């Protein structure tokens, strides 16, 4: 019969505690009871000169201290820990010695013992009695039950460690786990379409993610596992350190609770950037690099978005993209599809090109090539550079070849400069390099020839029309033709009615003027055709003149101060083949330095100022335009 009492009804003096349930099939403990209550209840049994017979020490420790193997689910809410509670008389208790405790371990000296000195043989020890005695002597946790049972069974003399303190297990720190493969860079060589590998370009140097992509997951910290002294006193563990996603959440990211964990999620499509100092992860449309562009760090770059680099660009390395900003020195090549190329420092030995925007060099460009066919180029100082753009502005240029529509330079030395509008503050030669200026003049010969031909054709058409008009007037002035046409008109208007005799006379009159009337009709048709042809030719002539006026813009060249021999020449270009500055760098240098200018010098001066312009809109302008003499050239 089960003897089951609840904690609300405490046990009497001779009864087991309420959290201990005694049944015919054994002794059971309530699994839901607090550990402190179970420890007190079992301690009361041991201190009452009793013990547990057939004790399951593993289940006993699990219920009282929460350590050891998990209990089977079917054992809950009651767990069997022993077969019975039996007395532990003093005569038996006297058989057990005290254990020696050193550094959290208890050792016990096993030897033969006797209940009565007169007994012929030693008394047998019992493992359940051993547990009860150790409890009463202060060792209430950590008994090595297997080692003690084996020592008791052998009966040999031996000192063995029978109990161990359980050291606490520190808690695990909170961790941020990467959950997206897109976060990782791939520095493997890029595979080309034909199966080969480009050893100068990495597969994925700047990872890109889509909006709502999960990037990081927070694994929460753990409190750790409690330890216990041999006395059963708990040893609290050191809890793991916490870490929040807010410490790494940068611009373009949000923190979302998903599937029971906090996740760092991308808020927009863009490129992943990690700040090395703060560790923040951000996402934005701009790619930001901080290690420089080299064979070791990035390889060549082929990018789809805006790019900003804080390091250097190594020699022979290529950056292709749009709207590129470089804060370090550039020794390689930068090519942009649009936006602005901004070089905050120097461009040395490399190149910068922009197919649809501007180029800015805040430092020095030396031995470099710069090209912006649809934008402008601004440089603080240029040395030995080849520069072509729609507009060029330089503070100081030395030994450069420059081809542009508009050129503005503070001080130019030993340069070859060609432009439609050239404005220099100071210019002169440098050592062995001449100072050459070229005024870009459109080649209008084709338009001039077309205009002359169309004007001649228009004159021919006008003359033919006038000739036909004179012949028509001569035929219409004949008296018989006038009389016939007047009578025919009155008859059609029913103002006159002819009798039979008059109709005969009218028929003979018609026979006489018929040849003249046919000639008159032919001449009228020819005159109309000549006039229509004249109108068409005149329209073509007007368009040709308009187009010629558009391309034959005024060319100007102004130098405030000449500091040595400076030569000004004109340079022809064909406007229908594109802008004159849309040439390859080699062609620019060859065209400006080879001497194949195709036109004599306009002027040659060494001192003073230069202010020159050409005349536009003159149809008689020759291949190089109608050149005016210098408006002012002192020296």
Coordinates of C-alpha atoms in Angstrom, one line a residue:
X1 CA 0.0 0.0 0.0
X2 CA 1.4 3.4 -0.9
X3 CA 2.2 5.8 1.8
X4 CA 1.9 9.2 -0.1
X5 CA 1.8 12.5 1.7
X6 CA 1.9 15.9 0.1
X7 CA 4.1 18.8 1.3
X8 CA 1.0 20.4 2.7
X9 CA 0.8 17.6 5.3
X10 CA 4.2 17.3 7.0
X11 CA 5.3 13.9 8.2
X12 CA 5.1 13.0 11.8
X13 CA 8.1 12.1 14.0
X14 CA 8.4 8.5 12.9
X15 CA 7.3 9.0 9.3
X16 CA 9.3 9.8 6.2
X17 CA 9.2 13.4 4.9
X18 CA 6.4 14.4 2.5
X19 CA 8.6 14.6 -0.6
X20 CA 9.6 10.9 -0.1
X21 CA 7.0 8.5 -1.1
X22 CA 7.2 4.9 0.3
X23 CA 5.4 2.2 -1.6
X24 CA 5.5 -1.5 -1.7
X25 CA 7.7 -1.4 -4.8
X26 CA 10.3 1.0 -3.3
X27 CA 11.1 4.5 -2.2
X28 CA 10.2 7.3 -4.6
X29 CA 11.0 11.0 -4.7
X30 CA 8.9 13.7 -6.2
X31 CA 10.7 15.0 -9.3
X32 CA 8.9 18.3 -9.1
X33 CA 10.0 19.1 -5.6
X34 CA 12.7 21.7 -5.1
X35 CA 16.2 20.3 -4.8
X36 CA 16.7 22.0 -1.4
X37 CA 13.5 20.3 -0.1
X38 CA 14.7 16.9 -1.4
X39 CA 18.2 17.4 0.2
X40 CA 16.6 18.2 3.5
X41 CA 14.2 15.2 3.3
X42 CA 17.0 12.7 2.5
X43 CA 19.2 14.3 5.1
X44 CA 16.5 13.8 7.7
X45 CA 16.5 10.1 6.8
X46 CA 20.2 9.7 7.3
X47 CA 20.3 11.8 10.5
X48 CA 17.5 9.6 11.9
X49 CA 19.9 6.6 12.0
X50 CA 18.3 5.2 8.8
X51 CA 19.6 4.6 5.3
X52 CA 18.3 3.8 1.9
X53 CA 18.6 0.1 0.9
X54 CA 19.2 -0.6 -2.8
X55 CA 20.0 3.1 -3.5
X56 CA 20.2 4.2 -7.1
X57 CA 22.9 6.8 -6.5
X58 CA 22.8 8.3 -10.1
X59 CA 19.0 9.0 -9.8
X60 CA 19.6 10.2 -6.2
X61 CA 22.2 12.8 -7.3
X62 CA 20.1 13.9 -10.3
X63 CA 17.1 14.7 -8.2
X64 CA 19.0 16.3 -5.3
X65 CA 21.6 18.3 -7.3
X66 CA 20.6 18.2 -10.9
X67 CA 23.8 16.5 -12.2
X68 CA 24.4 13.3 -14.0
X69 CA 22.4 11.5 -16.6
X70 CA 18.9 12.7 -17.5
X71 CA 16.0 10.8 -16.1
X72 CA 13.8 8.8 -18.3
X73 CA 10.5 10.5 -19.1
X74 CA 8.4 7.6 -17.9
X75 CA 9.9 8.0 -14.4
X76 CA 8.2 11.4 -13.8
X77 CA 6.6 12.8 -11.7
X78 CA 7.8 10.1 -9.2
X79 CA 11.3 8.7 -9.4
X80 CA 12.3 5.4 -7.7
X81 CA 15.7 5.9 -5.9
X82 CA 15.8 2.9 -3.4
X83 CA 14.1 -0.4 -2.4
X84 CA 13.4 0.6 1.2
X85 CA 14.4 2.7 4.1
X86 CA 16.0 0.6 6.8
X87 CA 17.7 1.3 10.2
X88 CA 21.4 2.1 10.3
X89 CA 22.3 0.9 13.8
X90 CA 25.3 2.5 15.6
X91 CA 27.2 -0.8 15.7
X92 CA 27.2 -0.9 11.9
X93 CA 28.0 2.9 11.7
X94 CA 31.1 2.3 13.8
X95 CA 32.6 0.1 11.1
X96 CA 33.2 3.2 8.8
X97 CA 36.1 5.6 9.1
X98 CA 36.3 9.2 8.2
X99 CA 37.5 10.3 4.8
X100 CA 40.4 12.6 4.2
X101 CA 39.5 15.7 2.1
X102 CA 42.2 17.4 0.1
X103 CA 41.8 19.9 -2.8
X104 CA 38.2 18.9 -3.5
X105 CA 38.7 15.2 -3.4
X106 CA 38.1 12.7 -0.6
X107 CA 40.2 9.5 -0.1
X108 CA 39.2 6.7 2.1
X109 CA 41.4 3.9 3.5
X110 CA 39.6 0.5 3.1
X111 CA 40.8 -2.3 5.4
X112 CA 39.1 -5.3 7.2
X113 CA 36.8 -4.2 10.0
X114 CA 35.2 -6.2 12.9
X115 CA 31.9 -5.7 14.6
X116 CA 33.2 -7.7 17.7
X117 CA 36.9 -8.3 18.5
X118 CA 36.0 -11.8 19.4
X119 CA 34.7 -12.5 15.9
X120 CA 36.7 -14.9 13.9
X121 CA 36.3 -13.0 10.6
X122 CA 36.0 -9.4 9.4
X123 CA 32.6 -7.8 9.0
X124 CA 31.2 -7.0 5.5
X125 CA 30.8 -3.4 4.5
X126 CA 27.7 -2.2 2.6
X127 CA 27.7 0.5 -0.1
X128 CA 24.4 1.9 1.0
X129 CA 25.7 2.2 4.6
X130 CA 28.9 3.8 3.1
X131 CA 26.7 6.5 1.4
X132 CA 24.7 7.1 4.6
X133 CA 27.8 7.4 6.7
X134 CA 29.6 9.8 4.3
X135 CA 26.5 12.0 4.3
X136 CA 26.6 12.2 8.1
X137 CA 30.3 13.0 7.9
X138 CA 29.7 15.9 5.5
X139 CA 30.4 14.2 2.1
X140 CA 27.0 14.6 0.5
X141 CA 27.9 14.9 -3.1
X142 CA 30.2 13.3 -5.7
X143 CA 30.8 9.8 -4.3
X144 CA 32.4 7.6 -6.9
X145 CA 29.9 4.8 -6.3
X146 CA 31.6 2.3 -8.6
X147 CA 35.1 2.8 -7.1
X148 CA 33.7 2.4 -3.5
X149 CA 31.6 -0.6 -4.4
X150 CA 34.6 -2.3 -6.0
X151 CA 36.8 -1.6 -3.0
X152 CA 34.2 -3.0 -0.6
X153 CA 33.8 -6.1 -2.8
X154 CA 37.5 -6.9 -2.9
X155 CA 38.0 -6.4 0.8
X156 CA 41.7 -5.5 0.3
X157 CA 43.6 -2.8 2.0
X158 CA 43.6 0.3 -0.2
X159 CA 43.4 4.0 -0.1
X160 CA 41.3 5.3 -2.9
X161 CA 39.6 8.5 -3.9
X162 CA 35.9 7.9 -3.2
X163 CA 34.4 11.4 -4.0
X164 CA 35.2 14.4 -6.2
X165 CA 34.1 17.9 -6.2
X166 CA 32.3 19.0 -9.4
X167 CA 33.8 22.2 -10.8
X168 CA 31.4 24.6 -12.4
X169 CA 31.3 24.8 -16.2
X170 CA 31.5 28.4 -17.4
X171 CA 28.8 29.7 -19.6
X172 CA 29.3 30.2 -23.3
X173 CA 29.5 33.7 -24.6
X174 CA 26.8 34.9 -27.0
X175 CA 28.0 34.5 -30.6
X176 CA 27.1 36.0 -34.0
X177 CA 26.9 33.3 -36.6
X178 CA 27.0 33.9 -40.3
X179 CA 23.9 32.5 -42.0
X180 CA 24.4 33.9 -45.6
X181 CA 27.0 32.5 -48.0
X182 CA 26.9 35.9 -49.7
X183 CA 28.9 37.5 -46.9
X184 CA 32.1 35.7 -47.8
X185 CA 34.5 37.0 -50.4
X186 CA 35.9 34.7 -53.0
X187 CA 39.5 35.3 -54.0
X188 CA 39.6 32.4 -56.5
X189 CA 40.5 33.4 -60.0
X190 CA 37.5 34.4 -62.1
X191 CA 36.4 31.9 -64.7
X192 CA 35.9 33.3 -68.2
X193 CA 33.2 32.3 -70.7
X194 CA 35.6 30.2 -72.6
X195 CA 36.6 28.1 -69.6
X196 CA 39.9 29.8 -69.0
X197 CA 40.8 31.6 -65.7
X198 CA 41.7 35.3 -65.4
X199 CA 44.6 35.1 -62.8
X200 CA 44.5 38.9 -62.3
X201 CA 40.8 39.1 -61.3
X202 CA 39.1 37.6 -58.2
X203 CA 35.8 35.8 -58.5
X204 CA 33.9 37.9 -55.9
X205 CA 35.9 40.5 -54.1
X206 CA 32.9 42.7 -53.0
X207 CA 29.9 40.5 -52.0
X208 CA 26.5 41.8 -52.9
X209 CA 23.2 40.8 -51.2
X210 CA 19.5 41.3 -51.9
X211 CA 17.0 43.0 -49.6
X212 CA 15.6 40.8 -46.8
X213 CA 18.6 38.4 -46.9
X214 CA 19.6 37.1 -43.5
X215 CA 23.2 37.9 -42.7
X216 CA 23.9 37.1 -39.1
X217 CA 22.1 35.1 -36.3
X218 CA 22.6 35.7 -32.6
X219 CA 23.3 32.6 -30.6
X220 CA 22.4 33.6 -27.0
X221 CA 24.8 33.2 -24.2
X222 CA 24.4 30.3 -21.7
X223 CA 24.5 30.6 -17.9
X224 CA 26.9 27.7 -17.5
X225 CA 26.7 24.5 -15.4
X226 CA 26.6 24.8 -11.5
X227 CA 29.3 22.9 -9.6
X228 CA 29.1 21.4 -6.1
X229 CA 31.5 21.0 -3.2
X230 CA 31.6 17.6 -1.5
X231 CA 29.4 19.1 1.1
X232 CA 26.7 19.7 -1.5
X233 CA 27.3 23.5 -1.4
X234 CA 26.7 24.8 -4.9
X235 CA 29.5 26.6 -6.8
X236 CA 28.0 29.1 -9.1
X237 CA 29.5 29.3 -12.6
X238 CA 30.6 32.3 -14.5
X239 CA 27.9 33.3 -16.9
X240 CA 28.8 33.8 -20.6
X241 CA 29.2 37.4 -21.9
X242 CA 26.4 38.8 -23.8
X243 CA 26.7 40.4 -27.3
X244 CA 24.1 42.4 -29.1
X245 CA 23.5 42.6 -32.8
X246 CA 23.1 46.4 -32.4
X247 CA 26.9 46.5 -32.0
X248 CA 27.4 45.3 -35.6
X249 CA 24.3 46.7 -37.2
X250 CA 25.3 49.4 -39.6
X251 CA 23.5 51.5 -42.2
X252 CA 21.3 49.4 -44.6
X253 CA 20.6 46.6 -42.0
X254 CA 17.8 45.9 -39.6
X255 CA 17.4 43.5 -36.6
X256 CA 14.5 41.1 -36.9
X257 CA 13.4 38.2 -34.6
X258 CA 12.9 35.1 -36.8
X259 CA 12.5 31.5 -35.8
X260 CA 13.3 32.1 -32.2
X261 CA 16.5 34.0 -32.9
X262 CA 17.5 37.6 -33.5
X263 CA 18.8 38.1 -37.1
X264 CA 20.6 40.9 -38.8
X265 CA 18.8 41.3 -42.1
X266 CA 19.6 43.4 -45.2
X267 CA 17.2 46.3 -45.6
X268 CA 18.1 47.0 -49.2
X269 CA 20.0 45.6 -52.2
X270 CA 23.6 46.5 -52.1
X271 CA 27.2 45.7 -51.3
X272 CA 28.4 44.5 -47.9
X273 CA 31.0 46.6 -46.1
X274 CA 32.6 45.8 -42.7
X275 CA 34.4 48.5 -40.7
X276 CA 37.5 47.0 -39.3
X277 CA 37.6 49.4 -36.3
X278 CA 34.0 49.2 -35.1
X279 CA 33.2 45.8 -36.7
X280 CA 29.9 47.2 -38.0
X281 CA 28.4 45.6 -41.1
X282 CA 26.7 48.0 -43.4
X283 CA 25.0 47.7 -46.8
X284 CA 24.9 50.4 -49.5
X285 CA 25.0 51.1 -53.2
X286 CA 28.6 52.2 -52.9
X287 CA 31.5 49.8 -52.7
X288 CA 34.1 50.9 -50.2
X289 CA 37.6 49.5 -50.2
X290 CA 40.3 50.2 -47.6
X291 CA 43.1 47.8 -48.4
X292 CA 44.0 49.2 -51.8
X293 CA 43.9 47.6 -55.2
X294 CA 46.8 45.1 -55.8
X295 CA 47.5 41.6 -56.9
X296 CA 47.4 40.5 -53.3
X297 CA 44.3 42.3 -52.0
X298 CA 41.8 42.6 -54.8
X299 CA 43.2 41.9 -58.2
X300 CA 41.6 43.7 -61.1
X301 CA 38.1 45.0 -60.4
X302 CA 35.1 44.9 -62.7
X303 CA 32.3 46.6 -60.7
X304 CA 28.6 47.4 -61.4
X305 CA 28.2 50.1 -58.7
X306 CA 29.8 53.2 -57.3
X307 CA 33.3 52.5 -55.9
X308 CA 35.4 54.3 -53.2
X309 CA 38.9 53.2 -52.4
X310 CA 41.0 54.5 -49.5
X311 CA 44.2 52.7 -50.4
X312 CA 46.5 52.8 -53.4
X313 CA 46.0 51.4 -56.8
X314 CA 49.0 49.3 -57.7
X315 CA 50.8 49.5 -61.0
X316 CA 49.1 47.5 -63.9
X317 CA 45.9 47.0 -61.8
X318 CA 42.6 47.9 -63.5
X319 CA 39.4 49.3 -62.0
X320 CA 36.4 49.3 -64.2
X321 CA 33.1 50.7 -62.9
X322 CA 31.1 53.9 -62.6
X323 CA 31.5 56.9 -60.4
X324 CA 34.9 56.0 -58.9
X325 CA 36.7 57.8 -56.0
X326 CA 40.3 56.9 -55.0
X327 CA 41.8 58.5 -51.9
X328 CA 45.3 57.0 -52.4
X329 CA 47.8 57.3 -55.1
X330 CA 47.0 55.6 -58.4
X331 CA 49.7 53.8 -60.3
X332 CA 47.3 51.6 -62.4
X333 CA 44.3 52.2 -64.6
X334 CA 40.9 53.6 -63.8
X335 CA 38.0 53.3 -66.3
X336 CA 34.5 54.6 -65.6
X337 CA 31.3 54.2 -67.6
X338 CA 29.9 57.5 -66.2
X339 CA 29.6 59.7 -63.1
X340 CA 32.8 61.2 -61.9
X341 CA 36.3 59.8 -61.5
X342 CA 37.8 61.5 -58.4
X343 CA 41.5 61.0 -57.6
X344 CA 42.1 62.7 -54.3
X345 CA 45.9 62.3 -54.6
X346 CA 48.2 61.6 -57.5
X347 CA 48.0 59.7 -60.8
X348 CA 51.5 58.4 -61.7
X349 CA 52.3 56.3 -64.7
X350 CA 48.7 55.0 -65.1
X351 CA 45.6 56.2 -66.8
X352 CA 42.1 57.5 -66.1
X353 CA 39.2 57.5 -68.5
X354 CA 35.5 58.3 -68.3
X355 CA 33.2 57.4 -71.1
X356 CA 30.3 59.5 -69.8
X357 CA 31.5 61.9 -67.2
X358 CA 34.2 64.0 -65.7
X359 CA 37.7 63.4 -64.2
X360 CA 39.1 65.2 -61.1
X361 CA 42.7 64.9 -60.0
X362 CA 43.4 66.9 -56.8
X363 CA 47.1 66.1 -56.8
X364 CA 49.7 65.6 -59.6
X365 CA 49.2 63.6 -62.8
X366 CA 52.6 62.5 -64.1
X367 CA 53.4 60.3 -67.2
X368 CA 49.7 59.5 -67.4
X369 CA 46.9 59.3 -69.9
X370 CA 43.6 61.1 -69.1
X371 CA 40.5 60.9 -71.4
X372 CA 36.9 62.1 -71.0
X373 CA 35.3 62.5 -74.3
X374 CA 31.9 63.5 -72.9
X375 CA 33.0 65.5 -69.9
X376 CA 35.6 67.7 -68.5
X377 CA 39.0 67.1 -66.8
X378 CA 40.3 69.2 -64.0
X379 CA 43.9 68.7 -62.7
X380 CA 46.0 70.6 -60.2
X381 CA 49.3 69.8 -61.9
X382 CA 50.0 67.7 -65.0
X383 CA 53.5 66.5 -66.1
X384 CA 54.2 64.6 -69.3
X385 CA 50.6 63.6 -69.8
X386 CA 48.4 63.0 -72.8
X387 CA 45.0 64.6 -72.1
X388 CA 41.8 64.7 -74.3
X389 CA 38.4 65.8 -73.3
X390 CA 35.5 68.1 -74.1
X391 CA 36.9 70.6 -71.6
X392 CA 40.2 70.7 -69.8
X393 CA 41.2 72.9 -66.8
X394 CA 44.7 72.7 -65.3
X395 CA 46.5 74.9 -62.9
X396 CA 50.0 73.9 -64.2
X397 CA 50.9 71.8 -67.2
X398 CA 54.4 70.7 -68.1
X399 CA 55.4 68.9 -71.4
X400 CA 51.8 67.7 -71.9
X401 CA 49.8 67.0 -75.1
X402 CA 46.3 68.4 -74.7
X403 CA 43.4 68.1 -77.2
X404 CA 40.0 69.5 -76.2
X405 CA 37.2 71.8 -77.3
X406 CA 37.9 74.2 -74.5
X407 CA 41.3 74.5 -72.7
X408 CA 42.0 76.6 -69.6
X409 CA 45.5 76.5 -68.1
X410 CA 47.1 78.7 -65.5
X411 CA 50.7 78.1 -66.5
X412 CA 51.8 75.9 -69.5
X413 CA 55.4 75.0 -70.2
X414 CA 56.6 73.0 -73.3
X415 CA 53.1 71.8 -74.1
X416 CA 51.3 71.1 -77.3
X417 CA 47.7 72.3 -76.9
X418 CA 44.9 72.1 -79.5
X419 CA 41.4 73.5 -78.9
X420 CA 38.6 75.6 -80.2
X421 CA 38.8 78.0 -77.3
X422 CA 42.2 78.1 -75.6
X423 CA 42.8 80.4 -72.6
X424 CA 46.3 80.4 -70.9
X425 CA 47.5 82.8 -68.2
X426 CA 51.2 82.1 -69.0
X427 CA 52.9 80.0 -71.7
X428 CA 56.3 79.3 -72.9
X429 CA 58.8 76.5 -74.0
X430 CA 60.6 74.2 -71.5
X431 CA 64.1 73.1 -72.2
X432 CA 63.9 71.1 -75.4
X433 CA 60.1 71.1 -75.7
X434 CA 58.4 73.7 -77.9
X435 CA 55.3 75.6 -76.8
X436 CA 52.8 74.8 -79.6
X437 CA 49.2 76.1 -79.8
X438 CA 46.7 74.9 -82.3
X439 CA 43.4 76.5 -83.1
X440 CA 40.9 73.8 -84.1
X441 CA 39.3 74.8 -87.4
X442 CA 36.6 72.7 -89.0
X443 CA 37.2 71.5 -92.5
X444 CA 34.2 73.0 -94.3
X445 CA 35.3 72.2 -97.9
X446 CA 32.7 69.6 -98.4
X447 CA 30.0 72.0 -97.2
X448 CA 31.4 74.8 -99.2
X449 CA 31.4 72.7 -102.4
X450 CA 27.9 71.5 -101.7
X451 CA 26.7 75.1 -101.1
X452 CA 28.3 76.3 -104.3
X453 CA 26.8 73.4 -106.3
X454 CA 23.3 73.9 -104.7
X455 CA 23.5 77.7 -105.4
X456 CA 24.4 77.0 -109.0
X457 CA 21.5 74.5 -109.4
X458 CA 19.1 77.0 -107.8
X459 CA 20.2 79.7 -110.2
X460 CA 19.8 77.3 -113.1
X461 CA 16.3 76.4 -112.0
X462 CA 15.4 80.1 -111.6
X463 CA 16.8 80.9 -115.0
X464 CA 14.8 78.0 -116.6
X465 CA 11.6 79.1 -114.9
X466 CA 12.2 82.7 -116.1
X467 CA 12.8 81.5 -119.6
X468 CA 9.6 79.5 -119.6
X469 CA 7.7 82.4 -118.2
X470 CA 8.9 84.7 -121.0
X471 CA 7.8 82.2 -123.7
X472 CA 4.4 81.8 -122.0
X473 CA 3.9 85.6 -122.0
X474 CA 4.9 85.8 -125.7
X475 CA 2.3 83.2 -126.8
X476 CA -0.4 84.6 -124.5
X477 CA 0.1 88.1 -126.1
X478 CA -1.0 87.0 -129.6
X479 CA -4.3 88.6 -130.7
X480 CA -5.8 85.3 -132.0
X481 CA -4.9 83.5 -128.9
X482 CA -6.4 86.2 -126.7
X483 CA -9.6 86.4 -128.7
X484 CA -10.1 82.6 -128.6
X485 CA -9.4 82.3 -124.9
X486 CA -11.8 85.2 -124.1
X487 CA -14.6 83.8 -126.2
X488 CA -14.1 80.3 -124.8
X489 CA -14.4 81.8 -121.3
X490 CA -17.7 83.6 -122.0
X491 CA -19.1 80.4 -123.6
X492 CA -18.2 78.4 -120.5
X493 CA -19.9 81.0 -118.4
X494 CA -23.0 80.8 -120.7
X495 CA -22.8 84.5 -121.4
X496 CA -22.7 84.0 -125.1
X497 CA -24.8 81.5 -127.3
X498 CA -23.6 80.9 -130.9
X499 CA -25.8 80.0 -133.8
X500 CA -24.8 77.4 -136.4
X501 CA -22.8 79.8 -138.6
X502 CA -21.0 81.2 -135.6
X503 CA -20.1 77.8 -134.4
X504 CA -18.5 77.0 -137.7
X505 CA -16.4 80.1 -137.5
X506 CA -15.4 79.3 -133.8
X507 CA -14.3 75.8 -135.0
X508 CA -12.0 77.3 -137.7
X509 CA -10.6 79.7 -135.0
X510 CA -9.8 76.8 -132.7
X511 CA -8.0 74.9 -135.5
X512 CA -5.8 78.0 -136.0
X513 CA -4.8 78.5 -132.3
X514 CA -4.5 74.8 -131.3
X515 CA -0.7 74.6 -131.9
X516 CA -0.2 77.7 -129.8
X517 CA -2.4 76.4 -127.0
X518 CA -0.4 73.1 -126.9
X519 CA 2.8 75.0 -126.7
X520 CA 1.4 77.2 -124.0
X521 CA 0.4 74.1 -121.9
X522 CA 3.9 72.5 -122.3
X523 CA 5.6 75.7 -121.3
X524 CA 3.4 76.1 -118.2
X525 CA 4.1 72.5 -117.1
X526 CA 7.9 73.1 -117.6
X527 CA 7.8 76.4 -115.7
X528 CA 6.0 74.8 -112.8
X529 CA 8.5 71.9 -112.7
X530 CA 11.4 74.4 -112.7
X531 CA 9.9 76.4 -109.9
X532 CA 9.3 73.3 -107.8
X533 CA 12.9 72.1 -108.4
X534 CA 14.1 75.6 -107.4
X535 CA 12.2 75.4 -104.1
X536 CA 13.7 72.0 -103.3
X537 CA 17.2 73.0 -104.2
X538 CA 16.8 76.2 -102.1
X539 CA 15.7 74.2 -99.1
X540 CA 18.8 72.0 -99.4
X541 CA 20.9 75.1 -99.8
X542 CA 19.5 76.6 -96.6
X543 CA 20.1 73.4 -94.6
X544 CA 23.7 73.2 -95.9
X545 CA 24.3 76.8 -94.9
X546 CA 22.8 76.2 -91.5
X547 CA 24.9 73.1 -90.9
X548 CA 28.0 75.0 -92.0
X549 CA 27.3 77.8 -89.7
X550 CA 26.9 75.4 -86.8
X551 CA 30.2 73.7 -87.3
X552 CA 32.2 76.8 -88.3
X553 CA 32.4 78.2 -84.8
X554 CA 34.8 80.9 -83.9
X555 CA 38.2 79.6 -82.7
X556 CA 40.0 81.7 -80.1
X557 CA 43.4 81.6 -78.5
X558 CA 44.3 84.0 -75.6
X559 CA 47.6 84.0 -73.6
X560 CA 48.0 86.7 -71.0
X561 CA 51.8 86.4 -70.8
X562 CA 54.2 84.8 -73.2
X563 CA 57.4 83.5 -71.6
X564 CA 59.4 82.5 -74.7
X565 CA 58.9 81.3 -78.2
X566 CA 55.3 80.2 -78.8
X567 CA 53.9 79.1 -82.1
X568 CA 50.2 79.3 -83.0
X569 CA 48.9 77.3 -85.9
X570 CA 45.5 76.1 -87.2
X571 CA 44.5 72.5 -87.2
X572 CA 41.8 71.0 -89.4
X573 CA 39.3 68.5 -88.3
X574 CA 36.4 66.8 -89.9
X575 CA 33.2 67.6 -87.9
X576 CA 31.2 64.8 -89.4
X577 CA 33.5 62.1 -88.1
X578 CA 33.0 63.1 -84.4
X579 CA 34.7 65.6 -82.1
X580 CA 38.4 66.2 -82.8
X581 CA 39.4 65.1 -79.3
X582 CA 37.8 61.7 -79.7
X583 CA 41.1 60.1 -80.6
X584 CA 43.3 57.4 -79.1
X585 CA 46.1 58.8 -76.9
X586 CA 48.8 57.7 -79.3
X587 CA 47.0 59.5 -82.1
X588 CA 46.7 62.6 -80.0
X589 CA 50.4 62.7 -79.2
X590 CA 51.4 61.9 -82.8
X591 CA 49.1 64.6 -84.2
X592 CA 50.3 67.3 -81.9
X593 CA 54.1 66.5 -81.9
X594 CA 54.7 65.1 -85.4
X595 CA 54.6 68.4 -87.2
X596 CA 52.0 67.2 -89.7
X597 CA 49.8 70.2 -89.1
X598 CA 48.8 70.9 -92.7
X599 CA 48.7 74.7 -92.2
X600 CA 51.3 77.4 -92.0
X601 CA 51.9 79.3 -88.8
X602 CA 49.4 82.0 -87.9
X603 CA 52.0 83.7 -85.7
X604 CA 55.2 83.2 -83.8
X605 CA 55.9 85.4 -80.7
X606 CA 58.1 85.3 -77.6
X607 CA 56.9 88.1 -75.4
X608 CA 53.9 90.1 -74.5
X609 CA 50.3 88.8 -74.8
X610 CA 48.3 86.9 -77.4
X611 CA 44.7 87.5 -78.4
X612 CA 43.6 85.8 -81.6
X613 CA 40.3 84.7 -83.1
X614 CA 39.1 83.3 -86.4
X615 CA 36.0 84.5 -88.4
X616 CA 33.0 82.1 -88.6
X617 CA 30.1 82.2 -91.0
X618 CA 32.1 83.3 -94.1
X619 CA 31.2 81.0 -97.0
X620 CA 34.4 81.9 -98.8
X621 CA 36.5 80.6 -95.9
X622 CA 39.1 78.2 -97.2
X623 CA 40.1 74.8 -95.7
X624 CA 41.4 76.4 -92.5
X625 CA 38.9 79.2 -92.2
X626 CA 39.2 82.9 -92.8
X627 CA 42.1 83.7 -90.4
X628 CA 42.3 87.2 -89.0
X629 CA 45.6 88.7 -88.0
X630 CA 46.4 88.9 -84.3
X631 CA 44.3 91.5 -82.6
X632 CA 47.1 92.1 -80.1
X633 CA 50.6 90.6 -80.2
X634 CA 53.3 92.6 -78.4
X635 CA 57.0 91.8 -78.5

